Amino acid sequence: MSDAALIDPFSRPISYLRVSVTDRCDFRCTYCMAEQMTFLPKADLLTLEELDRLCSAFVRMGVQKLRVTGGEPLVRKGIVTFFEAMSRHLSSGALKELTLTTNGSQLARFAPELAALGIRRVNVSLDTLDPARFAAITRWGRLPQVLDGIAAAQAAGLRVKINAVALKGFNEDELFPLTDWCAREGHDLTWIEVMPMGDIEPSRLEQYWNLRDLRRSYEGRFTLTDLAERSGGPARYVRIEETGQKVGFITPLTHNFCESCNRVRLTCTGELYLCLGQEDRADLRAPLRASPDDGLLDAAIRAAIARKPKGHDFDYSRTAITGQVTRHMSHTGG
Ligand code: SAM
Ligand code: SF4
């Protein structure tokens, strides 16, 4: 067993693990899933104990931030047990942050327990404040349930960041309403460019709302100050001077911030994806199950990190999308 830090071939320390704990979800967002999804057989999923062992190996090798995602992480049966297990790494100081990305549907139920386990912040995906639009984009979701979840998270002391996917012809006219609502409620807000994941209609080109255009719309009304804050990912932040609020832009397509990438992604079946935009992955389930000792697992993790690619190849041009990956975001975890 070796505890040396994970450093990739481009000298980037790997300090951030995103783990998808399920591919299932109680919503069917049109840009993320088909309405009729075939989910993985339950036997293929890592058990919660296996997820614990895997994530703990990463923490031992220097991962300081763990984000739990999916699918919808809070629909995984027994998920609080997993958060409980991970919270021991918060207590020991090895993990600096334990957090999750959720659609918010189950937050009303789980927020108090999550807060008690040391979770301080939660990202909630919310693309619209219009109930009819919300039902249309999520197919199975209902807005009031999510708003109740967000309120419960706040009441439990969790800081909420809203993640909104920027969708042309869908929420363009909600740029200011959503921003104003976040300012009033005290939530940070991050806009995400729609990414070419999975084979889902309608075509990505029709949905693509360039965040440069979105920023220009903000600039027509507000004064924006660029912030130096970096998370090692593709997000860049500005402060809106008039309201004081922080707004993020996740632009893996118009910009490429791969040079500072500090993250890898683990699927619920134990595949380690080295880059969100590349197909290359390593199977960690086999070495995990082959031996109760972590020797094989550690070697497989190190071998995978040693081939982390320099960056992704996503590119939207006006007529075609290149660099598209065929898996859905719910598989790798967004
Ligand atoms: N179910 C949880 C949720 O919705 O927050 C966690 C998983 S979801 C896959 C994580 C994030 O990915 C969400 O913010 C979602 O909006 C985003 N997402 C899904 N498909 C996307 C796509 N094709 N392009 C950009 N973002 C996407
Ligand atoms: Fe579910 Fe999240 Fe995908 Fe929507 S974006 S379908 S909530 S996993």
mmCIF file of C-alpha atoms and ligand atoms in Angstrom:
data_model
loop_
_atom_site.group_PDB
_atom_site.id
_atom_site.type_symbol
_atom_site.label_atom_id
_atom_site.label_comp_id
_atom_site.label_asym_id
_atom_site.label_seq_id
_atom_site.Cartn_x
_atom_site.Cartn_y
_atom_site.Cartn_z
ATOM 1 C CA MET A 1 0.000 0.000 0.000
ATOM 2 C CA SER A 2 1.469 3.345 -0.972
ATOM 3 C CA ASP A 3 0.142 6.691 0.182
ATOM 4 C CA ALA A 4 2.196 8.865 -2.192
ATOM 5 C CA ALA A 5 0.160 11.627 -3.830
ATOM 6 C CA LEU A 6 -1.346 11.049 -7.261
ATOM 7 C CA ILE A 7 0.392 13.187 -9.892
ATOM 8 C CA ASP A 8 -0.473 12.790 -13.561
ATOM 9 C CA PRO A 9 1.935 12.891 -16.531
ATOM 10 C CA PHE A 10 1.379 16.651 -16.924
ATOM 11 C CA SER A 11 2.382 17.294 -13.287
ATOM 12 C CA ARG A 12 -1.214 17.913 -12.220
ATOM 13 C CA PRO A 13 -1.921 16.690 -8.665
ATOM 14 C CA ILE A 14 -5.188 14.734 -8.505
ATOM 15 C CA SER A 15 -6.956 16.065 -5.453
ATOM 16 C CA TYR A 16 -10.612 15.890 -6.480
ATOM 17 C CA LEU A 17 -12.713 12.768 -6.994
ATOM 18 C CA ARG A 18 -16.257 12.826 -8.302
ATOM 19 C CA VAL A 19 -18.075 9.623 -7.627
ATOM 20 C CA SER A 20 -21.314 8.542 -9.229
ATOM 21 C CA VAL A 21 -23.118 6.288 -6.776
ATOM 22 C CA THR A 22 -25.960 5.286 -9.087
ATOM 23 C CA ASP A 23 -26.950 5.668 -12.734
ATOM 24 C CA ARG A 24 -30.622 5.817 -11.756
ATOM 25 C CA CYS A 25 -32.682 8.946 -11.334
ATOM 26 C CA ASP A 26 -36.201 10.039 -10.463
ATOM 27 C CA PHE A 27 -36.064 12.667 -13.251
ATOM 28 C CA ARG A 28 -35.495 12.284 -16.980
ATOM 29 C CA CYS A 29 -33.959 15.644 -17.998
ATOM 30 C CA THR A 30 -34.121 15.844 -21.766
ATOM 31 C CA TYR A 31 -30.451 16.815 -22.211
ATOM 32 C CA CYS A 32 -29.277 14.060 -19.885
ATOM 33 C CA MET A 33 -31.408 10.960 -20.381
ATOM 34 C CA ALA A 34 -33.795 9.348 -22.802
ATOM 35 C CA GLU A 35 -37.271 8.826 -21.345
ATOM 36 C CA GLN A 36 -36.888 5.063 -21.548
ATOM 37 C CA MET A 37 -33.476 4.383 -20.096
ATOM 38 C CA THR A 38 -31.948 0.975 -19.677
ATOM 39 C CA PHE A 39 -30.163 1.080 -16.380
ATOM 40 C CA LEU A 40 -27.296 -1.085 -15.279
ATOM 41 C CA PRO A 41 -28.090 -4.427 -13.660
ATOM 42 C CA LYS A 42 -27.925 -3.949 -9.883
ATOM 43 C CA ALA A 43 -25.287 -6.717 -9.635
ATOM 44 C CA ASP A 44 -22.874 -4.552 -11.646
ATOM 45 C CA LEU A 45 -23.016 -1.716 -9.114
ATOM 46 C CA LEU A 46 -20.399 -1.362 -6.457
ATOM 47 C CA THR A 47 -21.814 -1.979 -3.015
ATOM 48 C CA LEU A 48 -21.686 0.895 -0.555
ATOM 49 C CA GLU A 49 -18.843 -0.908 1.237
ATOM 50 C CA GLU A 50 -16.924 -1.180 -2.041
ATOM 51 C CA LEU A 51 -17.509 2.498 -2.775
ATOM 52 C CA ASP A 52 -16.177 3.265 0.701
ATOM 53 C CA ARG A 53 -13.031 1.191 0.090
ATOM 54 C CA LEU A 54 -12.413 2.784 -3.291
ATOM 55 C CA CYS A 55 -12.983 6.377 -2.202
ATOM 56 C CA SER A 56 -10.907 5.779 0.928
ATOM 57 C CA ALA A 57 -8.009 4.575 -1.250
ATOM 58 C CA PHE A 58 -8.183 7.860 -3.183
ATOM 59 C CA VAL A 59 -8.312 9.857 0.044
ATOM 60 C CA ARG A 60 -5.262 7.963 1.292
ATOM 61 C CA MET A 61 -3.501 8.990 -1.944
ATOM 62 C CA GLY A 62 -4.201 12.669 -1.517
ATOM 63 C CA VAL A 63 -7.753 13.311 -2.696
ATOM 64 C CA GLN A 64 -9.046 16.175 -0.544
ATOM 65 C CA LYS A 65 -12.396 16.858 -2.125
ATOM 66 C CA LEU A 66 -15.081 14.293 -2.813
ATOM 67 C CA ARG A 67 -18.247 15.088 -4.724
ATOM 68 C CA VAL A 68 -21.031 12.514 -4.712
ATOM 69 C CA THR A 69 -23.183 12.547 -7.819
ATOM 70 C CA GLY A 70 -25.072 10.265 -10.191
ATOM 71 C CA GLY A 71 -27.706 9.724 -11.604
ATOM 72 C CA GLU A 72 -29.462 11.103 -8.588
ATOM 73 C CA PRO A 73 -27.247 10.272 -5.602
ATOM 74 C CA LEU A 74 -30.050 10.607 -3.052
ATOM 75 C CA VAL A 75 -32.135 7.841 -4.667
ATOM 76 C CA ARG A 76 -29.412 5.259 -3.987
ATOM 77 C CA LYS A 77 -30.689 3.012 -1.201
ATOM 78 C CA GLY A 78 -28.740 3.433 2.032
ATOM 79 C CA ILE A 79 -26.803 6.436 0.722
ATOM 80 C CA VAL A 80 -26.618 8.050 4.166
ATOM 81 C CA THR A 81 -24.477 5.087 5.282
ATOM 82 C CA PHE A 82 -21.993 6.031 2.571
ATOM 83 C CA PHE A 83 -21.958 9.701 3.608
ATOM 84 C CA GLU A 84 -21.474 8.553 7.197
ATOM 85 C CA ALA A 85 -18.503 6.434 6.134
ATOM 86 C CA MET A 86 -16.937 9.317 4.208
ATOM 87 C CA SER A 87 -17.478 11.747 7.048
ATOM 88 C CA ARG A 88 -14.775 9.898 9.036
ATOM 89 C CA HIS A 89 -12.270 11.329 6.520
ATOM 90 C CA LEU A 90 -13.600 14.803 7.292
ATOM 91 C CA SER A 91 -13.143 14.144 10.997
ATOM 92 C CA SER A 92 -9.576 12.926 10.455
ATOM 93 C CA GLY A 93 -8.801 16.044 8.388
ATOM 94 C CA ALA A 94 -7.754 13.999 5.324
ATOM 95 C CA LEU A 95 -10.765 15.200 3.375
ATOM 96 C CA LYS A 96 -11.294 18.951 3.233
ATOM 97 C CA GLU A 97 -14.686 18.806 1.600
ATOM 98 C CA LEU A 98 -17.459 16.269 1.162
ATOM 99 C CA THR A 99 -20.265 17.462 -1.036
ATOM 100 C CA LEU A 100 -22.893 16.407 -3.549
ATOM 101 C CA THR A 101 -24.661 17.401 -6.732
ATOM 102 C CA THR A 102 -28.361 16.662 -6.638
ATOM 103 C CA ASN A 103 -31.588 17.455 -8.426
ATOM 104 C CA GLY A 104 -32.967 18.433 -5.011
ATOM 105 C CA SER A 105 -35.987 16.139 -5.098
ATOM 106 C CA GLN A 106 -34.972 14.270 -1.929
ATOM 107 C CA LEU A 107 -33.299 17.111 -0.063
ATOM 108 C CA ALA A 108 -36.257 17.839 2.181
ATOM 109 C CA ARG A 109 -35.753 14.371 3.626
ATOM 110 C CA PHE A 110 -31.958 14.199 3.721
ATOM 111 C CA ALA A 111 -30.694 17.757 4.305
ATOM 112 C CA PRO A 112 -30.597 17.594 8.137
ATOM 113 C CA GLU A 113 -28.687 14.283 8.156
ATOM 114 C CA LEU A 114 -26.241 15.522 5.533
ATOM 115 C CA ALA A 115 -25.576 18.699 7.465
ATOM 116 C CA ALA A 116 -25.027 16.701 10.667
ATOM 117 C CA LEU A 117 -22.397 14.609 8.861
ATOM 118 C CA GLY A 118 -20.285 17.645 8.029
ATOM 119 C CA ILE A 119 -21.531 18.522 4.563
ATOM 120 C CA ARG A 120 -21.461 22.288 4.200
ATOM 121 C CA ARG A 121 -22.459 22.916 0.601
ATOM 122 C CA VAL A 122 -24.677 21.326 -1.971
ATOM 123 C CA ASN A 123 -25.078 21.916 -5.699
ATOM 124 C CA VAL A 124 -28.678 21.773 -6.847
ATOM 125 C CA SER A 125 -29.497 21.574 -10.543
ATOM 126 C CA LEU A 126 -32.322 23.910 -11.482
ATOM 127 C CA ASP A 127 -32.736 25.231 -15.010
ATOM 128 C CA THR A 128 -35.994 27.150 -14.680
ATOM 129 C CA LEU A 129 -38.349 28.669 -12.101
ATOM 130 C CA ASP A 130 -41.388 28.088 -14.280
ATOM 131 C CA PRO A 131 -43.338 25.011 -13.085
ATOM 132 C CA ALA A 132 -44.540 24.018 -16.567
ATOM 133 C CA ARG A 133 -41.096 24.372 -18.093
ATOM 134 C CA PHE A 134 -39.587 22.497 -15.171
ATOM 135 C CA ALA A 135 -41.973 19.602 -15.732
ATOM 136 C CA ALA A 136 -41.168 19.658 -19.460
ATOM 137 C CA ILE A 137 -37.365 19.698 -19.142
ATOM 138 C CA THR A 138 -37.169 17.109 -16.333
ATOM 139 C CA ARG A 139 -40.116 15.086 -17.710
ATOM 140 C CA TRP A 140 -40.783 13.518 -14.280
ATOM 141 C CA GLY A 141 -39.831 16.313 -11.902
ATOM 142 C CA ARG A 142 -42.043 18.786 -10.077
ATOM 143 C CA LEU A 143 -40.755 22.244 -9.198
ATOM 144 C CA PRO A 144 -42.366 22.679 -5.739
ATOM 145 C CA GLN A 145 -40.674 19.512 -4.469
ATOM 146 C CA VAL A 146 -37.266 20.863 -5.502
ATOM 147 C CA LEU A 147 -37.928 24.321 -4.047
ATOM 148 C CA ASP A 148 -38.943 22.652 -0.774
ATOM 149 C CA GLY A 149 -35.700 20.665 -0.889
ATOM 150 C CA ILE A 150 -33.660 23.817 -1.396
ATOM 151 C CA ALA A 151 -35.443 25.519 1.490
ATOM 152 C CA ALA A 152 -34.777 22.487 3.709
ATOM 153 C CA ALA A 153 -31.092 22.562 2.769
ATOM 154 C CA GLN A 154 -30.864 26.219 3.723
ATOM 155 C CA ALA A 155 -32.746 25.617 6.958
ATOM 156 C CA ALA A 156 -30.245 22.870 7.799
ATOM 157 C CA GLY A 157 -27.403 25.353 7.310
ATOM 158 C CA LEU A 158 -26.189 24.070 3.940
ATOM 159 C CA ARG A 159 -24.974 26.572 1.412
ATOM 160 C CA VAL A 160 -26.742 26.065 -1.920
ATOM 161 C CA LYS A 161 -25.279 26.620 -5.337
ATOM 162 C CA ILE A 162 -27.694 26.493 -8.229
ATOM 163 C CA ASN A 163 -26.429 24.867 -11.420
ATOM 164 C CA ALA A 164 -28.410 25.827 -14.514
ATOM 165 C CA VAL A 165 -27.791 24.364 -17.934
ATOM 166 C CA ALA A 166 -27.943 27.178 -20.512
ATOM 167 C CA LEU A 167 -30.428 26.067 -23.150
ATOM 168 C CA LYS A 168 -31.184 28.130 -26.187
ATOM 169 C CA GLY A 169 -34.879 28.764 -26.710
ATOM 170 C CA PHE A 170 -35.612 27.329 -23.275
ATOM 171 C CA ASN A 171 -34.263 29.422 -20.419
ATOM 172 C CA GLU A 172 -32.664 32.356 -22.252
ATOM 173 C CA ASP A 173 -35.468 34.614 -21.032
ATOM 174 C CA GLU A 174 -34.855 33.454 -17.440
ATOM 175 C CA LEU A 175 -31.319 34.787 -17.274
ATOM 176 C CA PHE A 176 -32.358 37.727 -15.086
ATOM 177 C CA PRO A 177 -35.295 36.143 -13.207
ATOM 178 C CA LEU A 178 -33.108 33.214 -12.150
ATOM 179 C CA THR A 179 -30.214 35.518 -11.277
ATOM 180 C CA ASP A 180 -32.481 37.834 -9.242
ATOM 181 C CA TRP A 181 -34.023 34.870 -7.429
ATOM 182 C CA CYS A 182 -30.572 33.532 -6.502
ATOM 183 C CA ALA A 183 -29.563 36.994 -5.233
ATOM 184 C CA ARG A 184 -32.704 37.215 -3.087
ATOM 185 C CA GLU A 185 -32.328 33.698 -1.695
ATOM 186 C CA GLY A 186 -28.568 33.969 -1.151
ATOM 187 C CA HIS A 187 -27.579 31.185 -3.569
ATOM 188 C CA ASP A 188 -24.562 31.186 -5.820
ATOM 189 C CA LEU A 189 -25.376 30.481 -9.443
ATOM 190 C CA THR A 190 -23.415 28.686 -12.124
ATOM 191 C CA TRP A 191 -24.346 28.377 -15.764
ATOM 192 C CA ILE A 192 -23.278 25.238 -17.621
ATOM 193 C CA GLU A 193 -22.912 24.873 -21.353
ATOM 194 C CA VAL A 194 -24.843 21.900 -22.654
ATOM 195 C CA MET A 195 -22.372 19.176 -23.502
ATOM 196 C CA PRO A 196 -22.483 16.599 -26.269
ATOM 197 C CA MET A 197 -23.057 13.548 -24.098
ATOM 198 C CA GLY A 198 -25.110 10.534 -25.089
ATOM 199 C CA ASP A 199 -27.305 10.158 -28.112
ATOM 200 C CA ILE A 200 -30.284 12.317 -27.195
ATOM 201 C CA GLU A 201 -32.691 14.367 -29.273
ATOM 202 C CA PRO A 202 -33.191 17.219 -29.986
ATOM 203 C CA SER A 203 -29.841 17.918 -31.483
ATOM 204 C CA ARG A 204 -27.276 19.560 -29.261
ATOM 205 C CA LEU A 205 -26.634 22.249 -31.820
ATOM 206 C CA GLU A 206 -30.185 23.534 -31.465
ATOM 207 C CA GLN A 207 -29.865 23.643 -27.664
ATOM 208 C CA TYR A 208 -26.437 25.190 -27.501
ATOM 209 C CA TRP A 209 -26.427 28.639 -25.876
ATOM 210 C CA ASN A 210 -22.905 30.004 -25.932
ATOM 211 C CA LEU A 211 -21.948 31.367 -22.514
ATOM 212 C CA ARG A 212 -20.058 34.219 -24.171
ATOM 213 C CA ASP A 213 -23.453 35.441 -25.437
ATOM 214 C CA LEU A 214 -24.949 34.868 -21.991
ATOM 215 C CA ARG A 215 -22.169 36.928 -20.406
ATOM 216 C CA ARG A 216 -22.742 39.704 -22.918
ATOM 217 C CA SER A 217 -26.411 39.812 -21.883
ATOM 218 C CA TYR A 218 -25.342 40.212 -18.259
ATOM 219 C CA GLU A 219 -22.983 43.014 -19.257
ATOM 220 C CA GLY A 220 -25.888 44.882 -20.829
ATOM 221 C CA ARG A 221 -27.383 45.277 -17.355
ATOM 222 C CA PHE A 222 -24.665 44.682 -14.789
ATOM 223 C CA THR A 223 -21.028 45.434 -14.096
ATOM 224 C CA LEU A 224 -19.094 42.172 -13.931
ATOM 225 C CA THR A 225 -15.762 41.754 -12.175
ATOM 226 C CA ASP A 226 -13.726 38.656 -12.987
ATOM 227 C CA LEU A 227 -12.722 36.741 -9.880
ATOM 228 C CA ALA A 228 -9.401 34.956 -9.520
ATOM 229 C CA GLU A 229 -11.077 32.025 -7.765
ATOM 230 C CA ARG A 230 -10.279 28.657 -9.364
ATOM 231 C CA SER A 231 -11.585 25.223 -8.555
ATOM 232 C CA GLY A 232 -9.233 23.353 -10.890
ATOM 233 C CA GLY A 233 -12.173 22.721 -13.185
ATOM 234 C CA PRO A 234 -13.717 24.433 -16.162
ATOM 235 C CA ALA A 235 -15.569 27.026 -14.052
ATOM 236 C CA ARG A 236 -14.754 30.724 -14.039
ATOM 237 C CA TYR A 237 -16.443 33.173 -11.692
ATOM 238 C CA VAL A 238 -17.517 36.805 -11.795
ATOM 239 C CA ARG A 239 -19.039 39.112 -9.203
ATOM 240 C CA ILE A 240 -22.077 41.128 -10.189
ATOM 241 C CA GLU A 241 -21.228 44.465 -8.603
ATOM 242 C CA GLU A 242 -24.832 45.685 -8.386
ATOM 243 C CA THR A 243 -25.981 42.692 -6.309
ATOM 244 C CA GLY A 244 -22.697 41.393 -4.892
ATOM 245 C CA GLN A 245 -23.527 37.876 -5.991
ATOM 246 C CA LYS A 246 -21.116 35.388 -7.490
ATOM 247 C CA VAL A 247 -21.931 33.799 -10.835
ATOM 248 C CA GLY A 248 -19.979 30.969 -12.447
ATOM 249 C CA PHE A 249 -19.628 29.889 -16.042
ATOM 250 C CA ILE A 250 -18.755 26.311 -16.890
ATOM 251 C CA THR A 251 -17.511 26.425 -20.441
ATOM 252 C CA PRO A 252 -15.719 23.245 -21.361
ATOM 253 C CA LEU A 253 -16.574 23.918 -24.993
ATOM 254 C CA THR A 254 -15.821 27.565 -25.681
ATOM 255 C CA HIS A 255 -12.814 27.465 -23.396
ATOM 256 C CA ASN A 256 -10.514 24.703 -22.459
ATOM 257 C CA PHE A 257 -9.103 24.809 -18.949
ATOM 258 C CA CYS A 258 -7.670 21.323 -18.984
ATOM 259 C CA GLU A 259 -4.178 22.474 -18.050
ATOM 260 C CA SER A 260 -5.240 22.924 -14.425
ATOM 261 C CA CYS A 261 -7.463 19.830 -14.243
ATOM 262 C CA ASN A 262 -7.215 18.205 -10.806
ATOM 263 C CA ARG A 263 -10.023 15.657 -11.049
ATOM 264 C CA VAL A 264 -11.027 12.176 -12.044
ATOM 265 C CA ARG A 265 -14.440 10.523 -12.089
ATOM 266 C CA LEU A 266 -15.515 7.183 -10.751
ATOM 267 C CA THR A 267 -18.675 5.480 -12.008
ATOM 268 C CA CYS A 268 -21.010 3.371 -9.909
ATOM 269 C CA THR A 269 -19.539 0.243 -11.520
ATOM 270 C CA GLY A 270 -15.982 1.163 -10.568
ATOM 271 C CA GLU A 271 -14.758 2.555 -13.875
ATOM 272 C CA LEU A 272 -12.368 5.446 -13.492
ATOM 273 C CA TYR A 273 -12.737 8.075 -16.212
ATOM 274 C CA LEU A 274 -9.649 10.199 -16.508
ATOM 275 C CA CYS A 275 -11.347 12.977 -18.463
ATOM 276 C CA LEU A 276 -15.039 13.866 -18.850
ATOM 277 C CA GLY A 277 -14.564 14.311 -22.590
ATOM 278 C CA GLN A 278 -12.583 11.165 -23.383
ATOM 279 C CA GLU A 279 -13.604 7.529 -23.493
ATOM 280 C CA ASP A 280 -10.447 6.185 -21.862
ATOM 281 C CA ARG A 281 -11.155 4.561 -18.521
ATOM 282 C CA ALA A 282 -9.759 2.009 -16.129
ATOM 283 C CA ASP A 283 -11.654 -0.788 -14.452
ATOM 284 C CA LEU A 284 -11.099 -0.602 -10.698
ATOM 285 C CA ARG A 285 -13.795 -3.107 -9.775
ATOM 286 C CA ALA A 286 -11.774 -6.149 -10.820
ATOM 287 C CA PRO A 287 -8.687 -5.291 -8.739
ATOM 288 C CA LEU A 288 -10.978 -4.212 -5.876
ATOM 289 C CA ARG A 289 -12.784 -7.551 -5.861
ATOM 290 C CA ALA A 290 -9.691 -9.641 -6.569
ATOM 291 C CA SER A 291 -8.198 -9.113 -3.136
ATOM 292 C CA PRO A 292 -9.236 -7.771 0.267
ATOM 293 C CA ASP A 293 -5.849 -6.103 0.413
ATOM 294 C CA ASP A 294 -5.522 -2.733 -1.384
ATOM 295 C CA GLY A 295 -2.255 -3.548 -3.189
ATOM 296 C CA LEU A 296 -3.822 -4.421 -6.561
ATOM 297 C CA LEU A 297 -6.289 -1.556 -6.313
ATOM 298 C CA ASP A 298 -3.588 1.005 -5.579
ATOM 299 C CA ALA A 299 -1.524 -0.231 -8.526
ATOM 300 C CA ALA A 300 -4.552 0.014 -10.842
ATOM 301 C CA ILE A 301 -5.303 3.577 -9.663
ATOM 302 C CA ARG A 302 -1.693 4.668 -10.199
ATOM 303 C CA ALA A 303 -1.534 3.028 -13.634
ATOM 304 C CA ALA A 304 -4.722 4.860 -14.626
ATOM 305 C CA ILE A 305 -3.532 8.266 -13.403
ATOM 306 C CA ALA A 306 -0.309 7.715 -15.347
ATOM 307 C CA ARG A 307 -2.330 7.863 -18.548
ATOM 308 C CA LYS A 308 -4.614 10.814 -17.777
ATOM 309 C CA PRO A 309 -4.887 12.685 -21.087
ATOM 310 C CA LYS A 310 -3.898 16.295 -21.531
ATOM 311 C CA GLY A 311 -7.431 17.403 -22.314
ATOM 312 C CA HIS A 312 -10.725 16.820 -24.096
ATOM 313 C CA ASP A 313 -11.622 17.233 -27.747
ATOM 314 C CA PHE A 314 -15.141 18.663 -27.504
ATOM 315 C CA ASP A 315 -15.750 21.263 -30.164
ATOM 316 C CA TYR A 316 -18.967 22.832 -31.371
ATOM 317 C CA SER A 317 -18.575 24.322 -34.807
ATOM 318 C CA ARG A 318 -21.466 25.902 -36.593
ATOM 319 C CA THR A 319 -22.333 22.829 -38.598
ATOM 320 C CA ALA A 320 -21.113 19.863 -36.662
ATOM 321 C CA ILE A 321 -20.181 18.615 -33.246
ATOM 322 C CA THR A 322 -16.904 16.829 -32.892
ATOM 323 C CA GLY A 323 -15.379 15.097 -29.920
ATOM 324 C CA GLN A 324 -18.795 13.819 -28.868
ATOM 325 C CA VAL A 325 -18.784 11.010 -26.331
ATOM 326 C CA THR A 326 -21.514 8.408 -26.450
ATOM 327 C CA ARG A 327 -22.099 7.849 -22.748
ATOM 328 C CA HIS A 328 -24.658 9.845 -20.811
ATOM 329 C CA MET A 329 -23.708 12.357 -18.131
ATOM 330 C CA SER A 330 -25.640 10.252 -15.611
ATOM 331 C CA HIS A 331 -23.146 7.436 -16.210
ATOM 332 C CA THR A 332 -19.978 9.364 -15.403
ATOM 333 C CA GLY A 333 -21.605 11.843 -13.049
ATOM 334 C CA GLY A 334 -21.796 15.505 -14.024
HETATM 335 N N1 SAM B 1 -28.968 14.208 -10.697
HETATM 336 C C1 SAM B 1 -28.063 15.162 -10.177
HETATM 337 C C2 SAM B 1 -28.342 16.542 -10.732
HETATM 338 O O1 SAM B 1 -29.095 16.669 -11.686
HETATM 339 O O2 SAM B 1 -27.758 17.488 -10.199
HETATM 340 C C3 SAM B 1 -26.605 14.809 -10.352
HETATM 341 C C4 SAM B 1 -26.185 14.236 -11.678
HETATM 342 S S1 SAM B 1 -26.396 15.289 -13.091
HETATM 343 C C5 SAM B 1 -25.781 14.255 -14.373
HETATM 344 C C6 SAM B 1 -25.121 16.500 -12.808
HETATM 345 C C7 SAM B 1 -25.188 17.759 -13.635
HETATM 346 O O3 SAM B 1 -24.988 17.441 -14.987
HETATM 347 C C8 SAM B 1 -26.507 18.475 -13.554
HETATM 348 O O4 SAM B 1 -26.276 19.821 -13.166
HETATM 349 C C9 SAM B 1 -27.033 18.435 -14.971
HETATM 350 O O5 SAM B 1 -27.755 19.577 -15.288
HETATM 351 C C10 SAM B 1 -25.766 18.314 -15.759
HETATM 352 N N2 SAM B 1 -25.933 17.728 -17.086
HETATM 353 C C11 SAM B 1 -26.538 16.575 -17.445
HETATM 354 N N3 SAM B 1 -26.467 16.370 -18.773
HETATM 355 C C12 SAM B 1 -25.785 17.431 -19.281
HETATM 356 C C13 SAM B 1 -25.358 17.809 -20.579
HETATM 357 N N4 SAM B 1 -25.617 17.060 -21.629
HETATM 358 N N5 SAM B 1 -24.665 18.968 -20.711
HETATM 359 C C14 SAM B 1 -24.380 19.742 -19.626
HETATM 360 N N6 SAM B 1 -24.745 19.434 -18.383
HETATM 361 C C15 SAM B 1 -25.444 18.299 -18.198
HETATM 362 FE FE1 SF4 B 2 -31.370 12.981 -13.367
HETATM 363 FE FE2 SF4 B 2 -29.582 14.858 -12.912
HETATM 364 FE FE3 SF4 B 2 -29.683 13.658 -15.313
HETATM 365 FE FE4 SF4 B 2 -31.637 15.305 -14.600
HETATM 366 S S1 SF4 B 2 -29.490 15.854 -14.893
HETATM 367 S S2 SF4 B 2 -31.886 13.244 -15.476
HETATM 368 S S3 SF4 B 2 -31.768 14.973 -12.443
HETATM 369 S S4 SF4 B 2 -29.152 12.694 -13.418
#
